[in-house]
Amino acid sequence: MGDLKDLFRGLLKDTPHIFMDRNVFSSGYTPASLPHRDAQITTLASILVKALRGDAPSNVLMYGKTGTGKTAVARYVGEELEKMGVETNVTCSVLYINCELVDTQYRLLAQLAKAFDCEVPFTGWPTDHVYEEFKKAIDSKEQVVIIILDEVDNLVIKSDDALYNITRINGVLKNAKVSLIGISNDLNFTDYLDPRVKSSLGEEELIFPPYDALQIQDILYQRAKNGFNEGVLADDVIPMCAAYAAQEHGDARRALDLLRVSAELAERAKLIQVAGMHVRMAQDKIESDRIIEVIRTLPVQSKLVLYSVIVLLDNGSRVSRTGEVYSIYKQLCNNIDTDILTQRRITDLISELDMLGIINAIVVNKGRYGRTKEISLSVPVQSIRNVLTDEQRLTSLSEFKPVNMQVSLAAAY
DNA sequence: CCTCCACCGGAACGTGAGGAGT
DNA sequence: ACTCCTCACGTTCCGGTGGAGG
């Protein structure tokens, strides 16, 4: 036990210093420069420069798939604008709000008010009261407020009132000016909008095309220079990360994750250099983490269906049919005292699992023996069995033995 | 060529939770 | 505090189907 004191000391000493600054790879990090986004940066800056003259810039909509640098560009230009505002003595405030978390009008207003030191309780006030408070707070002095709404789709899907109110706020303010920057990865999201909001929000539009493999490489090299110590990356590491990410529609964030995970794997193996092998391992790890996360958050009923497939697999059938799955599923439900859903619903659950890429379900015709779905697992069994029995209500199922297996025996012939 | 299996999948409807309006 | 609306989740009902076997 006395050695425990040295536990961390030992680990500290042993750990090779691959990372210089882990922060460089976190999602909130804004790098000092953004390769291959000069055009977007210049355009955005030329729109926002009006703020430095004390006017409200046009509202901007930014489109692009995930990992194309939308958020980074918006934050980067925002920071520069604030800096410039200090120099030129114009108060410019840039607020960044992620609408994935802030997805109702109330929460949005509360969040905005809070940014101006205005106390709003989490709940309780009528929405228009919060709106008034927020107006009062920003109108207290002359300033230009730029609100960046990331993932703005989330705010709109429920109702576009929030956007409607904010786009019209300039009409009622005396001192302050407000502009919006909406960020969306859905090109068609304006279809959901009220036409008035649409024309007001989309005064300017910026498109972010996906990066190609070479561009991703540049980004990675730049981050690696700030994030890793020198010489820890083998030559092929970054090209590999870029190639993998480029295959999946040029997602730079994905490439950065890949690079980070590769380095973490190498670090955990106590190596001093990251090799191509680690990139491959990282690719697998990210994918299996994704699958596990998807399965873990599945509703209980879907888990039961999935478990039924596994049970059938354990009993020797490589593919299973809907009828078999359903009969096992019913047994499982009785076993843990859960409501049994109808077969119609199970059909849908099976289709959902198929779409998530966890199972493979194809419709086949067996002539006289009917028409059904042939279901097989498209991920390794051992990786998901434990995830399923981790769920509190399903733990007892690890002991489960199916009765009445002649159905699947018959299927063997 | 016809039948008929064993399920597919569309349509309409019921229900409860939760948010918005008043 | 109340009703109204919407949405996710499920059920009921049912027409549809490709081909093995007669």
Short mmCIF file of C-alpha atoms (C1' of nucleotides) in Angstrom, two decimals:
data_model
loop_
_atom_site.label_atom_id
_atom_site.label_comp_id
_atom_site.label_asym_id
_atom_site.label_seq_id
_atom_site.Cartn_x
_atom_site.Cartn_y
_atom_site.Cartn_z
CA MET A 1 0.00 0.00 0.00
CA GLY A 2 2.90 2.30 0.67
CA ASP A 3 3.69 2.16 -3.00
CA LEU A 4 0.48 3.87 -3.90
CA LYS A 5 2.01 7.22 -3.22
CA ASP A 6 4.29 6.57 -6.11
CA LEU A 7 1.51 5.32 -8.33
CA PHE A 8 1.00 8.56 -10.15
CA ARG A 9 4.60 9.56 -9.92
CA GLY A 10 5.50 6.43 -11.80
CA LEU A 11 2.79 6.95 -14.37
CA LEU A 12 3.79 10.54 -14.85
CA LYS A 13 7.39 9.63 -15.41
CA ASP A 14 6.56 6.77 -17.74
CA THR A 15 4.11 8.60 -19.95
CA PRO A 16 5.86 9.64 -23.09
CA HIS A 17 4.95 13.19 -23.93
CA ILE A 18 3.06 12.84 -27.11
CA PHE A 19 0.61 15.62 -26.44
CA MET A 20 1.85 19.13 -25.97
CA ASP A 21 -1.62 20.63 -25.65
CA ARG A 22 -4.68 18.43 -25.65
CA ASN A 23 -6.96 21.43 -25.92
CA VAL A 24 -6.01 21.86 -29.55
CA PHE A 25 -8.16 18.84 -30.34
CA SER A 26 -11.20 19.72 -28.31
CA SER A 27 -14.32 20.90 -30.09
CA GLY A 28 -14.41 24.40 -28.63
CA TYR A 29 -10.87 25.26 -29.74
CA THR A 30 -10.49 28.09 -32.21
CA PRO A 31 -7.17 27.89 -34.04
CA ALA A 32 -5.16 31.00 -34.88
CA SER A 33 -5.81 30.49 -38.57
CA LEU A 34 -8.22 28.45 -40.63
CA PRO A 35 -6.70 26.91 -43.76
CA HIS A 36 -8.85 26.87 -46.90
CA ARG A 37 -11.57 29.03 -45.47
CA ASP A 38 -10.19 32.41 -46.54
CA ALA A 39 -13.09 33.09 -48.86
CA GLN A 40 -15.70 32.49 -46.20
CA ILE A 41 -13.76 34.44 -43.61
CA THR A 42 -13.38 37.44 -45.89
CA THR A 43 -17.02 37.40 -46.89
CA LEU A 44 -18.23 37.10 -43.33
CA ALA A 45 -15.87 39.84 -42.19
CA SER A 46 -16.99 42.16 -44.98
CA ILE A 47 -20.57 41.66 -43.87
CA LEU A 48 -19.85 42.19 -40.21
CA VAL A 49 -17.60 45.21 -40.64
CA LYS A 50 -20.68 47.41 -40.55
CA ALA A 51 -20.79 46.68 -36.83
CA LEU A 52 -17.58 48.63 -36.33
CA ARG A 53 -19.30 51.66 -37.80
CA GLY A 54 -22.09 51.23 -35.28
CA ASP A 55 -24.66 49.80 -37.67
CA ALA A 56 -26.41 46.47 -37.57
CA PRO A 57 -24.85 44.09 -40.11
CA SER A 58 -27.10 41.96 -42.30
CA ASN A 59 -28.19 38.67 -40.86
CA VAL A 60 -26.23 35.73 -42.16
CA LEU A 61 -27.03 32.10 -42.77
CA MET A 62 -24.16 29.65 -42.97
CA TYR A 63 -24.67 26.25 -44.55
CA GLY A 64 -22.45 23.24 -44.77
CA LYS A 65 -22.15 19.65 -43.68
CA THR A 66 -20.70 18.73 -40.31
CA GLY A 67 -17.00 19.40 -39.92
CA THR A 68 -16.71 21.95 -42.72
CA GLY A 69 -15.58 24.73 -40.45
CA LYS A 70 -18.79 26.72 -40.05
CA THR A 71 -18.55 27.06 -36.30
CA ALA A 72 -14.83 27.70 -36.36
CA VAL A 73 -15.18 30.46 -38.95
CA ALA A 74 -18.03 32.11 -37.09
CA ARG A 75 -16.16 32.05 -33.80
CA TYR A 76 -12.91 33.17 -35.36
CA VAL A 77 -14.44 36.16 -37.11
CA GLY A 78 -16.46 36.93 -33.99
CA GLU A 79 -13.36 37.07 -31.83
CA GLU A 80 -11.54 39.26 -34.31
CA LEU A 81 -14.52 41.57 -34.46
CA GLU A 82 -14.64 41.94 -30.70
CA LYS A 83 -10.92 42.71 -30.61
CA MET A 84 -11.29 45.29 -33.33
CA GLY A 85 -14.25 46.77 -31.49
CA VAL A 86 -12.06 47.47 -28.47
CA GLU A 87 -9.51 49.23 -30.67
CA THR A 88 -12.02 51.39 -32.44
CA ASN A 89 -14.07 52.07 -29.34
CA VAL A 90 -17.27 50.49 -30.56
CA THR A 91 -18.85 47.98 -28.27
CA CYS A 92 -19.38 44.77 -30.21
CA SER A 93 -20.57 41.74 -28.33
CA VAL A 94 -20.57 38.38 -29.99
CA LEU A 95 -22.63 35.69 -28.31
CA TYR A 96 -22.29 32.07 -29.23
CA ILE A 97 -25.26 29.84 -28.56
CA ASN A 98 -25.55 26.19 -29.42
CA CYS A 99 -29.20 25.48 -30.12
CA GLU A 100 -28.75 21.77 -29.60
CA LEU A 101 -28.92 22.48 -25.88
CA VAL A 102 -30.86 25.71 -26.01
CA ASP A 103 -33.80 24.57 -28.06
CA THR A 104 -36.82 26.51 -26.86
CA GLN A 105 -37.62 30.17 -27.11
CA TYR A 106 -37.58 30.51 -23.35
CA ARG A 107 -34.19 28.92 -22.93
CA LEU A 108 -32.75 30.99 -25.73
CA LEU A 109 -33.98 34.26 -24.25
CA ALA A 110 -32.87 33.24 -20.78
CA GLN A 111 -29.42 32.39 -22.10
CA LEU A 112 -29.15 35.69 -23.95
CA ALA A 113 -30.30 37.68 -20.95
CA LYS A 114 -27.80 35.89 -18.77
CA ALA A 115 -24.98 36.93 -21.08
CA PHE A 116 -25.86 40.52 -20.19
CA ASP A 117 -25.80 39.85 -16.45
CA CYS A 118 -29.52 39.76 -16.18
CA GLU A 119 -30.80 37.13 -13.78
CA VAL A 120 -33.55 34.98 -15.19
CA PRO A 121 -34.80 31.89 -13.36
CA PHE A 122 -34.65 28.59 -15.24
CA THR A 123 -38.39 28.50 -15.39
CA GLY A 124 -41.37 30.36 -14.06
CA TRP A 125 -41.47 33.64 -15.90
CA PRO A 126 -43.78 34.14 -18.86
CA THR A 127 -41.80 34.12 -22.08
CA ASP A 128 -42.61 37.71 -22.99
CA HIS A 129 -41.39 38.90 -19.61
CA VAL A 130 -37.99 37.38 -20.32
CA TYR A 131 -38.09 38.99 -23.73
CA GLU A 132 -38.67 42.40 -22.13
CA GLU A 133 -35.82 41.88 -19.67
CA PHE A 134 -33.51 40.92 -22.48
CA LYS A 135 -34.48 43.99 -24.49
CA LYS A 136 -33.89 46.21 -21.51
CA ALA A 137 -30.52 44.61 -20.85
CA ILE A 138 -29.06 45.10 -24.30
CA ASP A 139 -30.63 48.48 -24.85
CA SER A 140 -28.96 49.87 -21.74
CA LYS A 141 -26.08 51.18 -23.86
CA GLU A 142 -25.06 51.74 -27.43
CA GLN A 143 -23.67 48.54 -28.81
CA VAL A 144 -23.87 46.04 -31.60
CA VAL A 145 -24.77 42.53 -30.57
CA ILE A 146 -24.08 39.62 -32.86
CA ILE A 147 -25.78 36.40 -31.92
CA ILE A 148 -24.37 33.22 -33.38
CA LEU A 149 -26.96 30.45 -33.37
CA ASP A 150 -25.24 27.16 -34.00
CA GLU A 151 -27.38 24.24 -35.14
CA VAL A 152 -30.21 26.67 -35.57
CA ASP A 153 -32.40 23.93 -37.07
CA ASN A 154 -33.12 22.68 -33.58
CA LEU A 155 -34.62 25.98 -32.61
CA VAL A 156 -36.79 26.12 -35.70
CA ILE A 157 -38.25 22.65 -35.82
CA LYS A 158 -40.49 23.26 -32.83
CA SER A 159 -41.53 26.76 -33.72
CA ASP A 160 -39.91 29.69 -35.49
CA ASP A 161 -41.36 32.26 -33.10
CA ALA A 162 -38.04 32.68 -31.37
CA LEU A 163 -36.32 33.65 -34.60
CA TYR A 164 -39.22 35.80 -35.69
CA ASN A 165 -39.12 37.82 -32.49
CA ILE A 166 -35.39 38.30 -32.58
CA THR A 167 -35.23 39.29 -36.23
CA ARG A 168 -37.72 42.04 -35.46
CA ILE A 169 -36.06 43.26 -32.30
CA ASN A 170 -34.13 46.04 -34.05
CA GLY A 171 -37.38 47.89 -34.61
CA VAL A 172 -37.97 48.36 -30.91
CA LEU A 173 -34.45 49.10 -29.69
CA LYS A 174 -33.20 52.66 -29.25
CA ASN A 175 -29.50 52.23 -28.57
CA ALA A 176 -28.42 48.73 -29.42
CA LYS A 177 -28.39 46.85 -32.71
CA VAL A 178 -28.78 43.11 -33.07
CA SER A 179 -27.74 40.78 -35.89
CA LEU A 180 -28.00 37.06 -36.22
CA ILE A 181 -25.69 34.47 -37.65
CA GLY A 182 -27.48 31.18 -38.17
CA ILE A 183 -25.49 28.03 -38.68
CA SER A 184 -27.15 24.98 -40.17
CA ASN A 185 -26.04 21.73 -41.72
CA ASP A 186 -29.34 21.23 -43.46
CA LEU A 187 -29.53 23.07 -46.76
CA ASN A 188 -33.30 22.83 -46.85
CA PHE A 189 -34.01 24.01 -43.38
CA THR A 190 -35.36 27.37 -44.52
CA ASP A 191 -38.35 25.46 -45.88
CA TYR A 192 -39.63 25.20 -42.34
CA LEU A 193 -39.37 28.93 -41.84
CA ASP A 194 -42.05 31.54 -41.98
CA PRO A 195 -41.37 33.49 -45.21
CA ARG A 196 -40.87 36.71 -43.26
CA VAL A 197 -38.22 35.10 -41.07
CA LYS A 198 -36.70 33.47 -44.10
CA SER A 199 -36.12 36.67 -45.99
CA SER A 200 -34.87 38.49 -42.94
CA LEU A 201 -32.52 35.79 -41.70
CA GLY A 202 -31.20 34.88 -45.10
CA GLU A 203 -30.12 38.35 -46.18
CA GLU A 204 -26.68 36.91 -46.72
CA GLU A 205 -25.84 33.28 -47.27
CA LEU A 206 -22.52 31.52 -46.95
CA ILE A 207 -21.93 28.05 -48.27
CA PHE A 208 -19.25 25.79 -46.83
CA PRO A 209 -18.21 23.06 -49.25
CA PRO A 210 -16.65 19.90 -47.82
CA TYR A 211 -12.87 19.69 -47.60
CA ASP A 212 -10.97 17.34 -49.84
CA ALA A 213 -8.27 15.03 -48.50
CA LEU A 214 -5.41 17.45 -49.15
CA GLN A 215 -7.16 20.30 -47.42
CA ILE A 216 -7.86 18.13 -44.41
CA GLN A 217 -4.16 17.28 -44.34
CA ASP A 218 -3.29 20.95 -44.10
CA ILE A 219 -5.67 21.38 -41.21
CA LEU A 220 -4.25 18.38 -39.41
CA TYR A 221 -0.65 19.48 -39.92
CA GLN A 222 -1.48 22.85 -38.48
CA ARG A 223 -3.18 21.41 -35.41
CA ALA A 224 -0.50 18.79 -34.96
CA LYS A 225 2.15 21.51 -34.83
CA ASN A 226 0.37 23.11 -31.88
CA GLY A 227 -0.94 20.00 -30.22
CA PHE A 228 1.86 17.44 -30.42
CA ASN A 229 5.49 17.48 -29.56
CA GLU A 230 7.84 17.36 -32.47
CA GLY A 231 8.52 14.10 -34.20
CA VAL A 232 5.87 12.01 -32.47
CA LEU A 233 3.88 11.39 -35.64
CA ALA A 234 5.00 8.87 -38.20
CA ASP A 235 4.90 10.28 -41.71
CA ASP A 236 1.87 8.35 -42.85
CA VAL A 237 -0.36 9.19 -39.88
CA ILE A 238 -1.82 12.45 -41.07
CA PRO A 239 -2.38 11.39 -44.69
CA MET A 240 -4.19 8.34 -43.40
CA CYS A 241 -6.43 10.32 -41.08
CA ALA A 242 -7.21 12.70 -43.90
CA ALA A 243 -7.97 9.89 -46.32
CA TYR A 244 -10.35 8.16 -43.93
CA ALA A 245 -12.15 11.40 -43.17
CA ALA A 246 -12.35 12.47 -46.79
CA GLN A 247 -14.10 9.23 -47.62
CA GLU A 248 -16.83 10.32 -45.26
CA HIS A 249 -17.77 13.60 -46.92
CA GLY A 250 -14.77 15.68 -45.89
CA ASP A 251 -15.49 16.02 -42.22
CA ALA A 252 -12.57 17.79 -40.58
CA ARG A 253 -13.82 17.22 -37.07
CA ARG A 254 -13.90 13.52 -37.75
CA ALA A 255 -10.31 13.71 -38.97
CA LEU A 256 -9.24 15.54 -35.84
CA ASP A 257 -10.96 12.98 -33.64
CA LEU A 258 -9.21 10.24 -35.53
CA LEU A 259 -5.86 11.90 -35.02
CA ARG A 260 -6.51 12.50 -31.34
CA VAL A 261 -7.69 8.95 -30.67
CA SER A 262 -4.72 7.53 -32.58
CA ALA A 263 -2.39 9.52 -30.38
CA GLU A 264 -4.21 8.46 -27.24
CA LEU A 265 -3.91 4.83 -28.24
CA ALA A 266 -0.19 5.20 -28.81
CA GLU A 267 0.16 7.02 -25.53
CA ARG A 268 -1.68 4.31 -23.65
CA ALA A 269 0.61 1.73 -25.20
CA LYS A 270 3.48 3.80 -23.78
CA LEU A 271 4.96 4.40 -27.17
CA ILE A 272 6.80 7.53 -28.12
CA GLN A 273 5.53 7.61 -31.66
CA VAL A 274 2.13 7.37 -33.29
CA ALA A 275 2.09 4.98 -36.24
CA GLY A 276 -0.26 4.17 -39.08
CA MET A 277 -1.39 1.13 -37.15
CA HIS A 278 -2.85 3.38 -34.50
CA VAL A 279 -4.93 5.22 -37.05
CA ARG A 280 -6.50 1.96 -38.13
CA MET A 281 -7.12 1.02 -34.51
CA ALA A 282 -8.59 4.44 -33.86
CA GLN A 283 -10.90 4.09 -36.84
CA ASP A 284 -12.20 0.80 -35.42
CA LYS A 285 -12.47 2.20 -31.94
CA ILE A 286 -14.46 5.24 -33.00
CA GLU A 287 -16.80 3.08 -35.04
CA SER A 288 -17.37 0.54 -32.28
CA ASP A 289 -17.79 3.29 -29.69
CA ARG A 290 -20.45 4.75 -31.92
CA ILE A 291 -22.28 1.44 -32.24
CA ILE A 292 -22.07 0.80 -28.52
CA GLU A 293 -23.38 4.23 -27.75
CA VAL A 294 -26.27 3.75 -30.16
CA ILE A 295 -27.16 0.39 -28.63
CA ARG A 296 -26.82 1.63 -25.08
CA THR A 297 -29.34 4.39 -25.69
CA LEU A 298 -31.82 2.16 -27.48
CA PRO A 299 -35.28 1.81 -25.92
CA VAL A 300 -35.82 -1.38 -23.93
CA GLN A 301 -38.11 -2.92 -26.53
CA SER A 302 -35.52 -2.50 -29.28
CA LYS A 303 -32.91 -4.01 -27.01
CA LEU A 304 -35.13 -7.02 -26.49
CA VAL A 305 -35.51 -7.47 -30.22
CA LEU A 306 -31.78 -7.23 -30.68
CA TYR A 307 -31.20 -9.67 -27.85
CA SER A 308 -33.59 -12.10 -29.49
CA VAL A 309 -31.41 -12.05 -32.59
CA ILE A 310 -28.38 -12.82 -30.46
CA VAL A 311 -30.15 -15.70 -28.70
CA LEU A 312 -31.00 -17.22 -32.06
CA LEU A 313 -27.42 -16.77 -33.13
CA ASP A 314 -26.22 -18.61 -30.02
CA ASN A 315 -28.48 -21.47 -30.94
CA GLY A 316 -26.81 -21.97 -34.23
CA SER A 317 -28.81 -20.12 -36.84
CA ARG A 318 -26.74 -17.71 -38.87
CA VAL A 319 -29.75 -15.79 -40.07
CA SER A 320 -33.08 -15.58 -38.35
CA ARG A 321 -36.57 -14.86 -39.59
CA THR A 322 -39.09 -12.40 -38.24
CA GLY A 323 -41.32 -15.15 -36.85
CA GLU A 324 -38.48 -16.74 -34.89
CA VAL A 325 -37.29 -13.43 -33.55
CA TYR A 326 -40.80 -12.60 -32.49
CA SER A 327 -41.32 -15.86 -30.64
CA ILE A 328 -38.04 -15.48 -28.75
CA TYR A 329 -38.91 -11.89 -28.09
CA LYS A 330 -42.19 -12.91 -26.48
CA GLN A 331 -40.34 -15.33 -24.20
CA LEU A 332 -37.90 -12.62 -23.20
CA CYS A 333 -40.76 -10.29 -22.37
CA ASN A 334 -42.40 -12.89 -20.14
CA ASN A 335 -39.07 -13.52 -18.54
CA ILE A 336 -38.61 -9.96 -17.40
CA ASP A 337 -42.28 -9.14 -17.05
CA THR A 338 -42.58 -6.57 -19.82
CA ASP A 339 -45.47 -5.75 -22.14
CA ILE A 340 -45.40 -7.68 -25.38
CA LEU A 341 -45.72 -5.54 -28.47
CA THR A 342 -47.49 -6.73 -31.58
CA GLN A 343 -45.62 -8.31 -34.42
CA ARG A 344 -46.45 -5.32 -36.59
CA ARG A 345 -44.54 -3.07 -34.23
CA ILE A 346 -41.63 -5.49 -34.07
CA THR A 347 -41.40 -5.32 -37.85
CA ASP A 348 -40.86 -1.60 -37.52
CA LEU A 349 -38.32 -2.00 -34.72
CA ILE A 350 -36.41 -4.46 -36.86
CA SER A 351 -36.39 -1.96 -39.71
CA GLU A 352 -35.09 0.71 -37.36
CA LEU A 353 -32.25 -1.50 -36.16
CA ASP A 354 -31.49 -2.19 -39.79
CA MET A 355 -31.27 1.51 -40.57
CA LEU A 356 -28.98 2.08 -37.62
CA GLY A 357 -26.62 -0.44 -39.15
CA ILE A 358 -26.77 -2.80 -36.19
CA ILE A 359 -28.51 -5.62 -38.00
CA ASN A 360 -29.00 -6.55 -41.60
CA ALA A 361 -32.56 -7.27 -42.64
CA ILE A 362 -33.52 -8.18 -46.18
CA VAL A 363 -36.91 -9.29 -47.45
CA VAL A 364 -36.80 -12.74 -49.01
CA ASN A 365 -39.42 -14.93 -50.64
CA LYS A 366 -39.44 -18.54 -49.72
CA GLY A 367 -42.26 -19.46 -52.05
CA ARG A 368 -44.53 -21.95 -50.37
CA TYR A 369 -42.89 -21.09 -47.06
CA GLY A 370 -43.92 -17.50 -47.24
CA ARG A 371 -42.17 -14.22 -47.35
CA THR A 372 -40.16 -12.82 -44.48
CA LYS A 373 -37.13 -10.83 -43.49
CA GLU A 374 -33.83 -12.57 -43.08
CA ILE A 375 -32.03 -10.96 -40.20
CA SER A 376 -28.37 -11.13 -39.38
CA LEU A 377 -26.11 -9.16 -37.09
CA SER A 378 -23.83 -6.66 -38.81
CA VAL A 379 -21.62 -6.04 -35.78
CA PRO A 380 -19.60 -8.50 -33.69
CA VAL A 381 -21.74 -10.32 -31.09
CA GLN A 382 -19.36 -10.08 -28.17
CA SER A 383 -19.11 -6.33 -28.49
CA ILE A 384 -22.82 -5.80 -27.92
CA ARG A 385 -23.94 -8.62 -25.63
CA ASN A 386 -22.61 -6.91 -22.52
CA VAL A 387 -23.97 -3.56 -23.56
CA LEU A 388 -27.43 -5.09 -23.69
CA THR A 389 -27.27 -6.88 -20.35
CA ASP A 390 -25.87 -3.72 -18.77
CA GLU A 391 -29.36 -2.34 -18.90
CA GLN A 392 -30.78 -2.81 -15.44
CA ARG A 393 -33.92 -4.59 -16.49
CA LEU A 394 -32.11 -6.96 -18.81
CA THR A 395 -29.32 -8.23 -16.56
CA SER A 396 -31.18 -11.42 -15.71
CA LEU A 397 -31.36 -12.33 -19.38
CA SER A 398 -27.76 -13.47 -19.52
CA GLU A 399 -29.12 -16.68 -17.95
CA PHE A 400 -31.94 -16.98 -20.46
CA LYS A 401 -32.45 -20.25 -22.31
CA PRO A 402 -35.12 -20.36 -24.98
CA VAL A 403 -37.73 -23.11 -24.97
CA ASN A 404 -39.38 -24.39 -28.08
CA MET A 405 -36.44 -24.12 -30.43
CA GLN A 406 -37.93 -26.48 -33.00
CA VAL A 407 -38.95 -23.49 -35.04
CA SER A 408 -35.37 -22.67 -35.85
CA LEU A 409 -34.48 -26.34 -36.18
CA ALA A 410 -37.13 -26.61 -38.84
CA ALA A 411 -35.64 -23.61 -40.53
CA ALA A 412 -32.36 -25.44 -40.84
CA TYR A 413 -34.04 -27.68 -43.35
"C1'" DC B 1 -50.92 -22.34 -64.03
"C1'" DC B 2 -52.85 -21.78 -59.61
"C1'" DT B 3 -52.43 -21.73 -54.51
"C1'" DC B 4 -51.22 -20.37 -50.48
"C1'" DC B 5 -47.51 -19.52 -46.97
"C1'" DA B 6 -45.77 -16.11 -43.65
"C1'" DC B 7 -44.98 -12.36 -43.37
"C1'" DC B 8 -44.51 -7.05 -45.34
"C1'" DG B 9 -45.93 -2.48 -44.88
"C1'" DG B 10 -49.61 1.29 -45.64
"C1'" DA B 11 -53.54 3.69 -43.32
"C1'" DA B 12 -56.23 5.06 -39.70
"C1'" DC B 13 -56.76 5.45 -35.09
"C1'" DG B 14 -55.89 5.56 -29.76
"C1'" DT B 15 -53.18 7.23 -25.89
"C1'" DG B 16 -50.30 9.76 -22.83
"C1'" DA B 17 -46.63 13.25 -22.19
"C1'" DG B 18 -45.24 17.75 -22.57
"C1'" DG B 19 -45.20 22.45 -24.46
"C1'" DA B 20 -47.83 26.66 -25.80
"C1'" DG B 21 -51.54 29.78 -25.21
"C1'" DT B 22 -54.75 32.17 -22.27
"C1'" DA C 1 -54.93 26.38 -13.62
"C1'" DC C 2 -56.90 25.32 -17.58
"C1'" DT C 3 -57.50 23.77 -22.36
"C1'" DC C 4 -55.52 22.94 -26.85
"C1'" DC C 5 -52.02 21.03 -29.92
"C1'" DT C 6 -48.48 18.26 -31.33
"C1'" DC C 7 -45.68 14.27 -31.30
"C1'" DA C 8 -43.95 9.75 -30.30
"C1'" DC C 9 -45.26 5.30 -29.67
"C1'" DG C 10 -48.44 1.40 -30.42
"C1'" DT C 11 -52.45 -1.13 -32.07
"C1'" DT C 12 -55.94 -2.84 -35.41
"C1'" DC C 13 -57.12 -3.91 -39.78
"C1'" DC C 14 -56.01 -5.39 -44.09
"C1'" DG C 15 -54.51 -5.54 -48.96
"C1'" DG C 16 -50.30 -7.23 -51.14
"C1'" DT C 17 -46.65 -10.52 -52.67
"C1'" DG C 18 -42.92 -13.93 -55.11
"C1'" DG C 19 -42.22 -18.33 -55.85
"C1'" DA C 20 -42.19 -23.65 -54.16
"C1'" DG C 21 -45.08 -27.14 -54.63
"C1'" DG C 22 -49.10 -29.30 -56.19
#
